[in-house]
């Protein structure tokens, strides 16, 4: 992979700093409103760079770290489309966190939908300047020129200049403020299948992840944290640890968790194995007495159950649900629950930092947002941002975890203390037991079947800890968490209930939580979509038809359901002993609907086939959309059928992949994926495929066995 | 500290390390080949899979002291060459298997060993052999397809000989 990791080096190599065209995109420089680490915020803007050297080298900046979702290719594709260059002829470099690149956070499935307009403008602006430069040379009108494959052509004479030949002139021109964008029908790259540029390096072992970074004279560190996460360090005995050959230092470091800080103990050695081995010989005394709130998952579930018996804080209300519920005869209710989950990215969190004697610092790390990393690093060391150099690396998975950069802060602190470059790698056990985790949540669902067996009224009480509340203490007791409220609103699900009620009950816990692929949608789709089925069955309706009735005013969603129906109709008739369930959920501005087919084999439930549809509007590369949807099926099934995270006696019970299982290849069902094609605005791709998976499975199991499961995870060996 | 002679990807290395150092860390940090990955350290995830004399081995759980010194060790960097990729690597590209890519060195090393043992694996063979390798990104469907296409391309090459 031709990735130059350091923009300064790149400029040196290409001689670009003196003579190239570096285009800032006008109008995008204005201060952005960026909610810090907002996993859900939409419409983030950026200010990208197109760099062309006189020798013809074209370099595009990818401002969104690639954790597997394909931004390494998707971001440059959007620029290249309008710039009229083909992807195999460009260099791609990562942005370094500086403000001219705008928000650089991979998260909230925001990359393509957030950058679509501005990146196309970035490409189109550069193209117009290059065309103008050529027109000036030929003394013709720009209208007599066109750009194609890195060259500008004269329509009349067929003469051409390469972009490299034009760039010096172009760089002296005024930057057009309103470049003309291509019509969708003119797209050559966007919406078309393309092989990923990062794949070859990922099959030869050459791809460089954070954990692979090597800095001369670097030391390796393992950090050990309080099992309760928030515990205070009382004392430690490092005699045995220090006796391990290669160990250089045993010391403490600041360690942050959501909403607070404590100390961790670090072993720093000249090789990682020595640090790892020594870390197991540490004898550490922790004190949990100051922790407020429960660090016991059973207690948290009991607290949520108690909260379900009291009204929550109202988020949305159409009609008087409670009065109608009390007066109606045909009502139903159910309490749904989802567990804590680990992100368990296969690359454990790690970071390398070098705090230098001149007071500057360089960081190499698999992080979701170099802009946030730049700011946090400067703040941590109390230095100006100009003294910080952030090198984002490839991420070996993340799913939200590596947007919370407490591991990076440790590397910086340790490098400063030992005055050498330090790479911290959390052992899998620390990665898994420290979280922060996908929160466990409950949904209290209530419904009313009206006259004519209509699904008349619907109430969802969301219950559990708030991510925003735990991290930033930003949730006032009288207000519903707005991420949750948005996710579960009528505006989002579009089910046309005449009477609708949505509320939230915050239940605190000291177990640390964080956004996890699809955030709350992964929790609450379970209750919402299983309960829609419950209501449909109670009303004697087919669940798919019942949804279509409810979505009668939402044509785009009806299209998705129609497509699902026709795909299922095209399959061979379900064999005896098989059944199917469906679910749908909108998240990150995309709709995804799924059907799961299950069978009973030797008394156990087997997942046979998963059909998923995603409507994400315009997209970059159908194969990347498909890959993300496949990934969401696997992660959604894992979340549904594998054990969750539990805390007992102030510590996490699961420590590694032996006690925290994830789906493996032998369990992989057949998949069939369809991407809706339309010209709607781009929606998210990395997450929306996940939420409907668990409820489609739960609904399938009900259809197979008659057993209504309301608690995840499901034990497939032990259902009715 | 004891000295060890390792033959990795046909090259000889002499390293000095503690006897209990797992081969994984010796390969990554002493030999300096970073394609072999750490995921769990306890033979649960397969990210560290290498070949010892052709057999797929979890290098995180193989201490240096268990080696006799004569073994031929192959890592992802040595399974093909940049100019001529292994049929499995070719199939991985054709099927566009990797997402984050972190697990894929281990996946490919397992698949290469599987096809060496069983050139035409059944679905059950693939399930059984590949289930020691976790892919958290969920590329299993493509892994299955890629193994099958690598198997058929290998068989074709074999028939042409
Ligand atoms: S690191 Fe060796 S199997 Fe996971
Ligand atoms: S591709 Fe990311 S873990 Fe397999």
mmCIF file of C-alpha atoms in Angstrom, chain B residues 78-136:
data_model
loop_
_atom_site.group_PDB
_atom_site.id
_atom_site.type_symbol
_atom_site.label_atom_id
_atom_site.label_comp_id
_atom_site.label_asym_id
_atom_site.label_seq_id
_atom_site.Cartn_x
_atom_site.Cartn_y
_atom_site.Cartn_z
ATOM 1 C CA UNK B 78 6.708 -15.986 3.489
ATOM 2 C CA UNK B 79 3.635 -17.812 2.263
ATOM 3 C CA UNK B 80 3.799 -16.254 -1.172
ATOM 4 C CA UNK B 81 6.100 -13.606 -2.546
ATOM 5 C CA UNK B 82 5.070 -10.075 -3.433
ATOM 6 C CA UNK B 83 5.554 -10.981 -7.092
ATOM 7 C CA UNK B 84 3.755 -14.324 -6.921
ATOM 8 C CA UNK B 85 1.072 -14.451 -4.328
ATOM 9 C CA UNK B 86 -0.128 -17.802 -3.019
ATOM 10 C CA UNK B 87 -3.376 -19.033 -4.597
ATOM 11 C CA UNK B 88 -5.097 -18.398 -1.264
ATOM 12 C CA UNK B 89 -3.931 -14.782 -1.204
ATOM 13 C CA UNK B 90 -5.117 -14.351 -4.800
ATOM 14 C CA UNK B 91 -8.503 -15.748 -3.857
ATOM 15 C CA UNK B 92 -8.631 -13.435 -0.836
ATOM 16 C CA UNK B 93 -8.171 -10.467 -3.172
ATOM 17 C CA UNK B 94 -10.662 -11.746 -5.738
ATOM 18 C CA UNK B 95 -13.331 -12.235 -3.073
ATOM 19 C CA UNK B 96 -12.354 -8.984 -1.316
ATOM 20 C CA UNK B 97 -12.256 -10.784 2.019
ATOM 21 C CA UNK B 98 -10.537 -8.351 4.417
ATOM 22 C CA UNK B 99 -12.327 -5.605 6.265
ATOM 23 C CA UNK B 100 -10.030 -4.308 9.007
ATOM 24 C CA UNK B 101 -7.615 -7.025 7.917
ATOM 25 C CA UNK B 102 -6.141 -7.700 11.348
ATOM 26 C CA UNK B 103 -7.265 -11.327 11.563
ATOM 27 C CA UNK B 104 -6.476 -12.079 7.955
ATOM 28 C CA UNK B 105 -2.830 -13.130 8.291
ATOM 29 C CA UNK B 106 -3.994 -15.874 10.613
ATOM 30 C CA UNK B 107 -6.990 -16.744 8.446
ATOM 31 C CA UNK B 108 -4.792 -17.103 5.375
ATOM 32 C CA UNK B 109 -2.189 -19.199 7.204
ATOM 33 C CA UNK B 110 -4.947 -21.543 8.392
ATOM 34 C CA UNK B 111 -6.482 -21.738 4.921
ATOM 35 C CA UNK B 112 -3.128 -22.491 3.278
ATOM 36 C CA UNK B 113 -2.507 -25.314 5.747
ATOM 37 C CA UNK B 114 -6.027 -26.649 5.234
ATOM 38 C CA UNK B 115 -5.604 -26.802 1.458
ATOM 39 C CA UNK B 116 -2.187 -28.398 1.779
ATOM 40 C CA UNK B 117 -3.769 -31.182 3.826
ATOM 41 C CA UNK B 118 -7.094 -31.327 2.018
ATOM 42 C CA UNK B 119 -6.895 -29.902 -1.490
ATOM 43 C CA UNK B 120 -10.651 -30.210 -2.043
ATOM 44 C CA UNK B 121 -12.221 -29.501 1.318
ATOM 45 C CA UNK B 122 -15.917 -30.050 1.947
ATOM 46 C CA UNK B 123 -17.983 -27.427 3.774
ATOM 47 C CA UNK B 124 -17.535 -29.476 6.936
ATOM 48 C CA UNK B 125 -13.757 -29.566 6.466
ATOM 49 C CA UNK B 126 -13.694 -25.793 6.093
ATOM 50 C CA UNK B 127 -15.945 -25.288 9.122
ATOM 51 C CA UNK B 128 -13.839 -27.568 11.269
ATOM 52 C CA UNK B 129 -10.477 -26.205 10.203
ATOM 53 C CA UNK B 130 -11.287 -22.507 10.137
ATOM 54 C CA UNK B 131 -13.302 -22.198 13.321
ATOM 55 C CA UNK B 132 -10.188 -21.543 15.390
ATOM 56 C CA UNK B 133 -9.790 -18.189 13.647
ATOM 57 C CA UNK B 134 -12.023 -15.391 14.873
ATOM 58 C CA UNK B 135 -12.968 -12.568 12.530
ATOM 59 C CA UNK B 136 -14.693 -9.912 14.575
#
